[in-house]
Amino acid sequence: YENLVPGAEYELAGEVHLRGEDGSDEGVVAQQRATFVPEGPDGSQELEFEVDASGLGARTLVVFEELYRAGERVGSHADIDDEGQSVRVPRIATTLTGNAGHEADASAQSVKLTDTVAYRNLEPGNEYLLQGTLHVKGDDGSDLGAATDDAGEPICAQAAFTPDVRDGFAEVVFEFTGVALAGKDVVAFESLERNGIQYAVHADIEDEGQSVKVYVPVIKTTASIDGKKEITTAGKVTIEDVVSYTNLIPGTEYTIRGTLMNKATGEVFTVGGETITAEVKFTSENRDGEVKVKFIFDAHDLTASTKLVVFESLYRDDVEITTHKDIEDKDQTVTITPPPDVPQTGDNSNLGVWIGLGGIALGGAIACAVLYFKKKEDGEK
């Protein structure tokens, strides 16, 4: 103020107006009055308003003031377009996504959900803090409270950022183990703070944009060779593993990667020093289904009956989601036995033995012939 009478009593009457998106005055949302006695003709006086801003996100508040002395108005400042009189109310809105939009594959290894927070009316250059918590949505749409990971801990995340402009985006990333959340809807609740003061909240259990459905994929495998669990061969072998899956996201590409294990040793099975593996990419049409994985190798080096166990892993975007690795699982096991050691054409490995046996047989035949002719000669005499 300027040009007031020192020692005289004045009254400030203030109103907080809501400015519309088109710049119009949409009315009063708060009022306050205060009296003061200036010590000099020029100075300043504070007037504090308390405004419920819970429904005013992204809106602009403009303060109008009138100055009275002895009941008469002696000055005013009322301009709906005055930036100096204006305060912008921050607002945030969030969109939570998993690895397939509003659906997510979960596993005991890792679940990653990203909450993209759209903000408005922040002060560029100031640091803000976003704090997020996941909540579980009940089948009836109710808020069942904070979601917890497999260790029973609430799933929370935060991100600090400094905006360059008033309106923009920031991300809060939730990473957790999520088998416990299988089949549940999780909803991200976010709050915006600065210097320990909360400026905006977005917490709506019904908001589909804030929600993600968590699915935990499971795979089960059944291995066979031409439909059999045991074969005898020394030639090429094709093990067919039927991988049954549940809880995949339809329309999403996955990869099955398998490895053959030697049950007797618990180590990977090798042929000529090479590990026997197989890989199949597929796009699930339904949440539940099956895919076939084939392992092809030559069994001619096997010298004893060998039990092979198929280990399989499921990947999406090259991230392992789940596995089926049980060395004791009979469904995953096949047995290959080499044939008896019968000489083959062109095989001279046992030539000496067979020559010896042939000699013995020939000697026996000659002895029999000699005895026969001797008996015949004795009979003629």
Short mmCIF file of C-alpha atoms in Angstrom, two decimals:
data_model
loop_
_atom_site.label_atom_id
_atom_site.label_comp_id
_atom_site.label_asym_id
_atom_site.label_seq_id
_atom_site.Cartn_x
_atom_site.Cartn_y
_atom_site.Cartn_z
CA TYR A 1 0.00 0.00 0.00
CA GLU A 2 0.90 3.62 -0.49
CA ASN A 3 -0.31 6.93 0.86
CA LEU A 4 -2.14 5.64 3.97
CA VAL A 5 -2.56 7.76 7.11
CA PRO A 6 -0.12 6.60 9.79
CA GLY A 7 -1.87 5.67 13.03
CA ALA A 8 -5.29 5.29 11.42
CA GLU A 9 -7.09 1.90 11.44
CA TYR A 10 -7.74 0.20 8.12
CA GLU A 11 -9.47 -3.03 7.14
CA LEU A 12 -8.50 -5.40 4.32
CA ALA A 13 -11.32 -7.51 2.84
CA GLY A 14 -10.08 -10.27 0.59
CA GLU A 15 -11.74 -12.82 -1.67
CA VAL A 16 -10.25 -15.78 -3.54
CA HIS A 17 -11.85 -16.14 -6.99
CA LEU A 18 -11.71 -19.15 -9.30
CA ARG A 19 -10.58 -18.35 -12.82
CA GLY A 20 -12.09 -20.44 -15.58
CA GLU A 21 -10.16 -22.08 -18.40
CA ASP A 22 -11.47 -19.31 -20.68
CA GLY A 23 -10.28 -16.62 -18.26
CA SER A 24 -13.72 -15.92 -16.82
CA ASP A 25 -14.45 -15.29 -13.14
CA GLU A 26 -16.23 -18.37 -11.78
CA GLY A 27 -16.91 -16.99 -8.32
CA VAL A 28 -15.57 -16.84 -4.78
CA VAL A 29 -14.10 -19.88 -3.01
CA ALA A 30 -12.72 -18.21 0.16
CA GLN A 31 -12.94 -14.92 2.08
CA GLN A 32 -10.88 -13.26 4.79
CA ARG A 33 -10.70 -9.89 6.60
CA ALA A 34 -8.03 -8.24 8.74
CA THR A 35 -7.51 -4.86 10.41
CA PHE A 36 -4.19 -3.09 10.77
CA VAL A 37 -2.70 0.28 11.71
CA PRO A 38 0.07 1.47 9.41
CA GLU A 39 3.15 3.03 10.99
CA GLY A 40 3.97 4.89 7.83
CA PRO A 41 2.21 5.87 4.62
CA ASP A 42 3.75 3.05 2.58
CA GLY A 43 4.14 -0.61 3.53
CA SER A 44 2.61 -4.08 3.25
CA GLN A 45 0.11 -6.25 5.09
CA GLU A 46 -0.47 -9.99 4.91
CA LEU A 47 -3.84 -11.68 4.64
CA GLU A 48 -3.95 -15.46 4.90
CA PHE A 49 -6.60 -17.65 3.24
CA GLU A 50 -7.34 -21.31 3.78
CA VAL A 51 -8.76 -22.94 0.67
CA ASP A 52 -9.94 -26.53 0.23
CA ALA A 53 -8.09 -27.33 -3.00
CA SER A 54 -9.04 -31.04 -3.15
CA GLY A 55 -11.36 -30.39 -6.08
CA LEU A 56 -9.40 -27.54 -7.64
CA GLY A 57 -6.52 -29.40 -9.28
CA ALA A 58 -5.02 -27.60 -12.29
CA ARG A 59 -7.18 -24.55 -11.60
CA THR A 60 -6.05 -20.95 -10.98
CA LEU A 61 -6.99 -18.94 -7.92
CA VAL A 62 -6.99 -15.13 -8.03
CA VAL A 63 -7.10 -12.91 -4.94
CA PHE A 64 -9.19 -9.73 -4.95
CA GLU A 65 -8.60 -7.13 -2.21
CA GLU A 66 -10.49 -4.06 -0.99
CA LEU A 67 -9.20 -1.54 1.54
CA TYR A 68 -11.56 0.24 3.97
CA ARG A 69 -11.18 3.09 6.46
CA ALA A 70 -14.03 3.94 8.78
CA GLY A 71 -16.35 1.78 6.67
CA GLU A 72 -15.54 3.51 3.41
CA ARG A 73 -13.67 1.81 0.60
CA VAL A 74 -10.50 3.70 -0.13
CA GLY A 75 -8.81 1.29 -2.54
CA SER A 76 -9.15 -2.05 -4.37
CA HIS A 77 -7.19 -4.52 -6.49
CA ALA A 78 -9.42 -6.87 -8.44
CA ASP A 79 -8.15 -8.24 -11.75
CA ILE A 80 -8.98 -11.81 -12.78
CA ASP A 81 -6.08 -11.77 -15.26
CA ASP A 82 -3.41 -10.44 -12.91
CA GLU A 83 -0.63 -13.04 -12.63
CA GLY A 84 0.67 -11.30 -9.52
CA GLN A 85 -2.65 -12.00 -7.78
CA SER A 86 -2.83 -15.59 -9.03
CA VAL A 87 -1.91 -18.97 -7.58
CA ARG A 88 -2.00 -22.13 -9.69
CA VAL A 89 -3.16 -25.30 -7.97
CA PRO A 90 -1.02 -28.34 -8.92
CA ARG A 91 -2.69 -31.44 -10.24
CA ILE A 92 -1.50 -34.96 -11.00
CA ALA A 93 -3.09 -37.81 -12.94
CA THR A 94 -1.51 -41.24 -13.27
CA THR A 95 -1.45 -44.12 -15.75
CA LEU A 96 -0.13 -47.44 -14.45
CA THR A 97 1.14 -50.02 -16.95
CA GLY A 98 2.80 -53.43 -16.84
CA ASN A 99 4.57 -55.33 -19.58
CA ALA A 100 1.35 -55.52 -21.60
CA GLY A 101 -0.59 -52.34 -21.04
CA HIS A 102 -2.88 -52.69 -18.05
CA GLU A 103 -1.86 -56.32 -17.61
CA ALA A 104 1.40 -57.68 -16.26
CA ASP A 105 3.22 -60.99 -16.12
CA ALA A 106 4.46 -61.64 -12.61
CA SER A 107 6.95 -64.11 -11.20
CA ALA A 108 8.97 -64.90 -8.13
CA GLN A 109 11.88 -63.11 -9.81
CA SER A 110 10.49 -59.69 -10.64
CA VAL A 111 7.47 -57.59 -11.52
CA LYS A 112 7.90 -54.10 -12.92
CA LEU A 113 5.04 -51.61 -13.11
CA THR A 114 5.51 -48.06 -14.39
CA ASP A 115 3.27 -45.21 -13.27
CA THR A 116 3.37 -42.28 -15.67
CA VAL A 117 2.34 -39.19 -13.73
CA ALA A 118 1.01 -36.23 -15.68
CA TYR A 119 1.41 -33.00 -13.73
CA ARG A 120 0.08 -29.48 -14.19
CA ASN A 121 0.80 -26.11 -12.64
CA LEU A 122 4.18 -26.89 -11.08
CA GLU A 123 6.82 -24.21 -10.62
CA PRO A 124 9.71 -24.78 -13.05
CA GLY A 125 13.08 -25.13 -11.33
CA ASN A 126 11.64 -26.37 -8.04
CA GLU A 127 12.28 -29.95 -6.94
CA TYR A 128 9.24 -32.11 -6.26
CA LEU A 129 8.82 -35.62 -4.87
CA LEU A 130 6.32 -38.17 -6.11
CA GLN A 131 5.47 -40.92 -3.64
CA GLY A 132 3.48 -43.94 -4.78
CA THR A 133 1.85 -46.92 -3.10
CA LEU A 134 0.10 -49.86 -4.71
CA HIS A 135 -3.33 -50.81 -3.39
CA VAL A 136 -5.35 -53.97 -4.01
CA LYS A 137 -8.79 -53.59 -5.54
CA GLY A 138 -11.41 -56.05 -4.32
CA ASP A 139 -13.82 -57.92 -6.56
CA ASP A 140 -16.54 -55.54 -5.38
CA GLY A 141 -14.41 -52.51 -6.27
CA SER A 142 -13.43 -51.76 -2.69
CA ASP A 143 -9.98 -50.70 -1.53
CA LEU A 144 -8.44 -53.68 0.29
CA GLY A 145 -5.46 -51.63 1.45
CA ALA A 146 -1.82 -51.50 0.49
CA ALA A 147 -0.53 -54.31 -1.73
CA THR A 148 2.33 -56.35 -0.28
CA ASP A 149 5.13 -58.27 -1.97
CA ASP A 150 5.99 -61.92 -1.35
CA ALA A 151 7.88 -60.88 1.79
CA GLY A 152 4.79 -59.15 3.19
CA GLU A 153 6.17 -55.63 2.72
CA PRO A 154 4.04 -52.78 1.31
CA ILE A 155 4.89 -52.02 -2.30
CA CYS A 156 6.00 -48.39 -2.49
CA ALA A 157 8.15 -46.26 -4.79
CA GLN A 158 9.19 -42.65 -5.14
CA ALA A 159 10.83 -40.34 -7.65
CA ALA A 160 12.27 -36.85 -7.26
CA PHE A 161 12.25 -34.52 -10.26
CA THR A 162 12.67 -30.87 -11.20
CA PRO A 163 10.31 -29.71 -13.95
CA ASP A 164 11.48 -27.39 -16.71
CA VAL A 165 7.92 -26.38 -17.55
CA ARG A 166 4.68 -26.08 -15.61
CA ASP A 167 3.02 -29.05 -17.30
CA GLY A 168 4.70 -32.37 -18.06
CA PHE A 169 5.26 -35.99 -17.09
CA ALA A 170 7.32 -37.96 -14.57
CA GLU A 171 7.61 -41.70 -13.89
CA VAL A 172 7.44 -43.75 -10.72
CA VAL A 173 8.60 -47.36 -11.11
CA PHE A 174 7.44 -50.17 -8.82
CA GLU A 175 9.61 -53.31 -8.79
CA PHE A 176 8.71 -56.25 -6.58
CA THR A 177 8.22 -60.01 -6.36
CA GLY A 178 4.61 -60.66 -7.12
CA VAL A 179 3.46 -64.27 -6.85
CA ALA A 180 1.31 -63.24 -3.88
CA LEU A 181 -0.59 -60.83 -6.16
CA ALA A 182 -1.54 -63.46 -8.73
CA GLY A 183 -4.92 -62.69 -10.27
CA LYS A 184 -5.35 -59.39 -8.42
CA ASP A 185 -5.98 -55.83 -9.59
CA VAL A 186 -3.46 -53.35 -8.22
CA VAL A 187 -4.01 -49.59 -8.28
CA ALA A 188 -1.33 -46.91 -7.94
CA PHE A 189 -1.96 -44.10 -5.45
CA GLU A 190 0.34 -41.08 -5.87
CA SER A 191 1.03 -37.91 -3.93
CA LEU A 192 3.07 -34.86 -4.93
CA GLU A 193 5.18 -33.13 -2.29
CA ARG A 194 7.61 -30.27 -2.02
CA ASN A 195 9.64 -29.48 1.10
CA GLY A 196 7.50 -31.92 3.07
CA ILE A 197 4.22 -30.26 2.04
CA GLN A 198 1.70 -32.25 0.05
CA TYR A 199 0.47 -30.37 -3.00
CA ALA A 200 -1.57 -32.92 -4.91
CA VAL A 201 -2.96 -36.44 -4.57
CA HIS A 202 -4.34 -38.95 -7.03
CA ALA A 203 -5.88 -41.88 -5.19
CA ASP A 204 -8.90 -43.43 -6.86
CA ILE A 205 -9.46 -47.17 -6.47
CA GLU A 206 -11.97 -47.07 -9.34
CA ASP A 207 -9.62 -45.40 -11.84
CA GLU A 208 -8.90 -47.93 -14.59
CA GLY A 209 -5.99 -45.83 -15.78
CA GLN A 210 -4.27 -46.38 -12.44
CA SER A 211 -4.92 -50.13 -12.47
CA VAL A 212 -3.05 -53.24 -13.62
CA LYS A 213 -4.16 -56.87 -13.50
CA VAL A 214 -1.34 -59.13 -12.34
CA TYR A 215 -1.04 -62.63 -13.80
CA VAL A 216 1.52 -65.22 -12.69
CA PRO A 217 2.38 -67.56 -15.59
CA VAL A 218 2.95 -71.24 -14.87
CA ILE A 219 4.44 -73.87 -17.21
CA LYS A 220 4.39 -77.68 -17.00
CA THR A 221 6.19 -80.00 -19.42
CA THR A 222 5.75 -83.57 -20.69
CA ALA A 223 8.64 -85.10 -22.67
CA SER A 224 8.53 -88.16 -24.94
CA ILE A 225 10.23 -89.79 -27.93
CA ASP A 226 7.71 -90.88 -30.57
CA GLY A 227 5.15 -90.97 -27.78
CA LYS A 228 7.33 -93.23 -25.63
CA LYS A 229 9.18 -92.59 -22.38
CA GLU A 230 11.90 -95.20 -23.07
CA ILE A 231 13.63 -96.24 -26.32
CA THR A 232 16.61 -98.27 -27.46
CA THR A 233 18.63 -96.68 -30.22
CA ALA A 234 22.08 -95.60 -31.34
CA GLY A 235 20.86 -93.18 -34.00
CA LYS A 236 19.26 -89.76 -34.25
CA VAL A 237 16.82 -88.93 -31.47
CA THR A 238 14.03 -86.34 -31.35
CA ILE A 239 12.67 -85.55 -27.91
CA GLU A 240 9.37 -83.71 -28.09
CA ASP A 241 8.47 -81.67 -25.02
CA VAL A 242 4.89 -80.45 -24.75
CA VAL A 243 4.90 -77.30 -22.62
CA SER A 244 1.52 -76.49 -21.08
CA TYR A 245 1.09 -72.90 -19.92
CA THR A 246 -1.46 -70.94 -17.92
CA ASN A 247 -1.99 -67.22 -17.25
CA LEU A 248 -0.22 -65.85 -20.31
CA ILE A 249 -1.38 -62.59 -21.85
CA PRO A 250 -3.20 -63.19 -25.18
CA GLY A 251 -1.59 -61.57 -28.19
CA THR A 252 1.78 -61.36 -26.48
CA GLU A 253 4.97 -62.96 -27.83
CA TYR A 254 6.82 -65.34 -25.54
CA THR A 255 9.89 -67.57 -25.88
CA ILE A 256 10.38 -71.06 -24.49
CA ARG A 257 14.02 -72.09 -24.00
CA GLY A 258 14.83 -75.64 -23.00
CA THR A 259 17.92 -77.60 -21.98
CA LEU A 260 18.47 -81.36 -21.58
CA MET A 261 19.85 -82.50 -18.23
CA ASN A 262 21.55 -85.78 -17.29
CA LYS A 263 19.57 -87.08 -14.31
CA ALA A 264 22.40 -89.28 -13.04
CA THR A 265 24.84 -86.38 -12.75
CA GLY A 266 22.48 -83.45 -12.36
CA GLU A 267 24.54 -81.66 -15.01
CA VAL A 268 23.64 -80.52 -18.50
CA PHE A 269 23.62 -83.29 -21.10
CA THR A 270 26.18 -82.87 -23.86
CA VAL A 271 26.96 -84.58 -27.15
CA GLY A 272 30.46 -84.05 -28.49
CA GLY A 273 30.94 -81.38 -25.83
CA GLU A 274 27.88 -79.43 -26.99
CA THR A 275 24.87 -78.70 -24.77
CA ILE A 276 21.57 -79.83 -26.25
CA THR A 277 19.12 -76.91 -26.23
CA ALA A 278 16.01 -75.79 -28.09
CA GLU A 279 14.04 -72.57 -28.43
CA VAL A 280 10.55 -71.74 -29.69
CA LYS A 281 8.93 -68.32 -30.07
CA PHE A 282 5.15 -68.14 -30.01
CA THR A 283 2.29 -65.72 -29.51
CA SER A 284 -0.34 -66.90 -27.07
CA GLU A 285 -3.87 -66.82 -28.44
CA ASN A 286 -5.43 -67.59 -25.07
CA ARG A 287 -4.35 -67.39 -21.46
CA ASP A 288 -3.97 -71.16 -21.29
CA GLY A 289 -2.52 -73.44 -23.96
CA GLU A 290 0.49 -75.49 -24.99
CA VAL A 291 3.49 -75.34 -27.30
CA LYS A 292 5.88 -78.05 -28.50
CA VAL A 293 9.65 -77.88 -28.17
CA LYS A 294 11.89 -80.40 -30.01
CA PHE A 295 15.41 -81.47 -29.08
CA ILE A 296 17.30 -83.31 -31.86
CA PHE A 297 20.67 -85.04 -31.40
CA ASP A 298 22.64 -88.20 -32.26
CA ALA A 299 22.72 -90.85 -29.53
CA HIS A 300 25.52 -92.97 -31.02
CA ASP A 301 27.95 -91.92 -28.25
CA LEU A 302 25.78 -93.28 -25.46
CA THR A 303 27.44 -96.33 -23.83
CA ALA A 304 24.87 -96.90 -21.09
CA SER A 305 21.20 -96.35 -20.42
CA THR A 306 20.72 -92.61 -19.79
CA LYS A 307 17.82 -90.72 -18.25
CA LEU A 308 17.37 -87.24 -19.71
CA VAL A 309 15.28 -84.54 -18.03
CA VAL A 310 13.96 -81.50 -19.90
CA PHE A 311 14.31 -78.12 -18.16
CA GLU A 312 12.23 -75.27 -19.64
CA SER A 313 12.11 -71.48 -19.04
CA LEU A 314 9.53 -68.96 -20.25
CA TYR A 315 10.70 -65.51 -21.40
CA ARG A 316 9.05 -62.29 -22.50
CA ASP A 317 11.18 -59.47 -23.94
CA ASP A 318 14.19 -61.61 -23.03
CA VAL A 319 13.26 -61.53 -19.34
CA GLU A 320 12.76 -64.88 -17.61
CA ILE A 321 9.23 -65.04 -16.22
CA THR A 322 8.94 -68.59 -14.92
CA THR A 323 10.63 -71.98 -15.15
CA HIS A 324 9.93 -75.69 -14.81
CA LYS A 325 13.09 -77.38 -13.59
CA ASP A 326 12.59 -80.55 -11.56
CA ILE A 327 15.22 -83.26 -11.95
CA GLU A 328 12.84 -85.74 -10.29
CA ASP A 329 9.82 -85.01 -12.50
CA LYS A 330 8.94 -88.20 -14.38
CA ASP A 331 6.85 -86.26 -16.90
CA GLN A 332 9.97 -84.34 -17.90
CA THR A 333 12.10 -87.50 -18.15
CA VAL A 334 12.90 -89.91 -21.01
CA THR A 335 15.30 -92.88 -21.05
CA ILE A 336 17.60 -93.78 -23.96
CA THR A 337 19.35 -97.15 -23.96
CA PRO A 338 22.01 -98.11 -26.52
CA PRO A 339 21.43 -101.43 -28.39
CA PRO A 340 23.48 -104.61 -27.58
CA ASP A 341 27.05 -104.70 -28.93
CA VAL A 342 26.33 -106.49 -32.23
CA PRO A 343 29.02 -106.08 -34.94
CA GLN A 344 27.96 -104.07 -37.89
CA THR A 345 29.02 -104.25 -41.55
CA GLY A 346 32.51 -102.82 -41.89
CA ASP A 347 33.11 -103.04 -38.11
CA ASN A 348 36.51 -104.74 -37.45
CA SER A 349 36.61 -103.91 -33.77
CA ASN A 350 36.05 -107.62 -32.78
CA LEU A 351 37.61 -109.27 -35.86
CA GLY A 352 40.12 -111.34 -33.86
CA VAL A 353 37.42 -112.79 -31.65
CA TRP A 354 35.31 -113.83 -34.60
CA ILE A 355 38.30 -115.31 -36.43
CA GLY A 356 39.08 -117.36 -33.32
CA LEU A 357 35.53 -118.57 -33.07
CA GLY A 358 35.55 -119.43 -36.77
CA GLY A 359 38.74 -121.44 -36.34
CA ILE A 360 37.25 -123.42 -33.49
CA ALA A 361 34.15 -124.15 -35.52
CA LEU A 362 36.20 -125.20 -38.54
CA GLY A 363 38.35 -127.49 -36.39
CA GLY A 364 35.26 -129.14 -34.98
CA ALA A 365 33.87 -129.72 -38.43
CA ILE A 366 37.11 -131.35 -39.61
CA ALA A 367 37.19 -133.61 -36.53
CA CYS A 368 33.65 -134.70 -37.19
CA ALA A 369 34.51 -135.50 -40.84
CA VAL A 370 37.54 -137.57 -39.84
CA LEU A 371 35.49 -139.59 -37.36
CA TYR A 372 32.81 -140.13 -39.97
CA PHE A 373 35.19 -141.47 -42.63
CA LYS A 374 37.07 -143.58 -40.07
CA LYS A 375 33.85 -145.26 -38.98
CA LYS A 376 32.87 -145.83 -42.58
CA GLU A 377 36.25 -147.43 -43.34
CA ASP A 378 35.96 -149.72 -40.28
CA GLY A 379 32.51 -150.78 -41.38
CA GLU A 380 33.71 -151.82 -44.83
CA LYS A 381 36.39 -153.98 -43.31
#
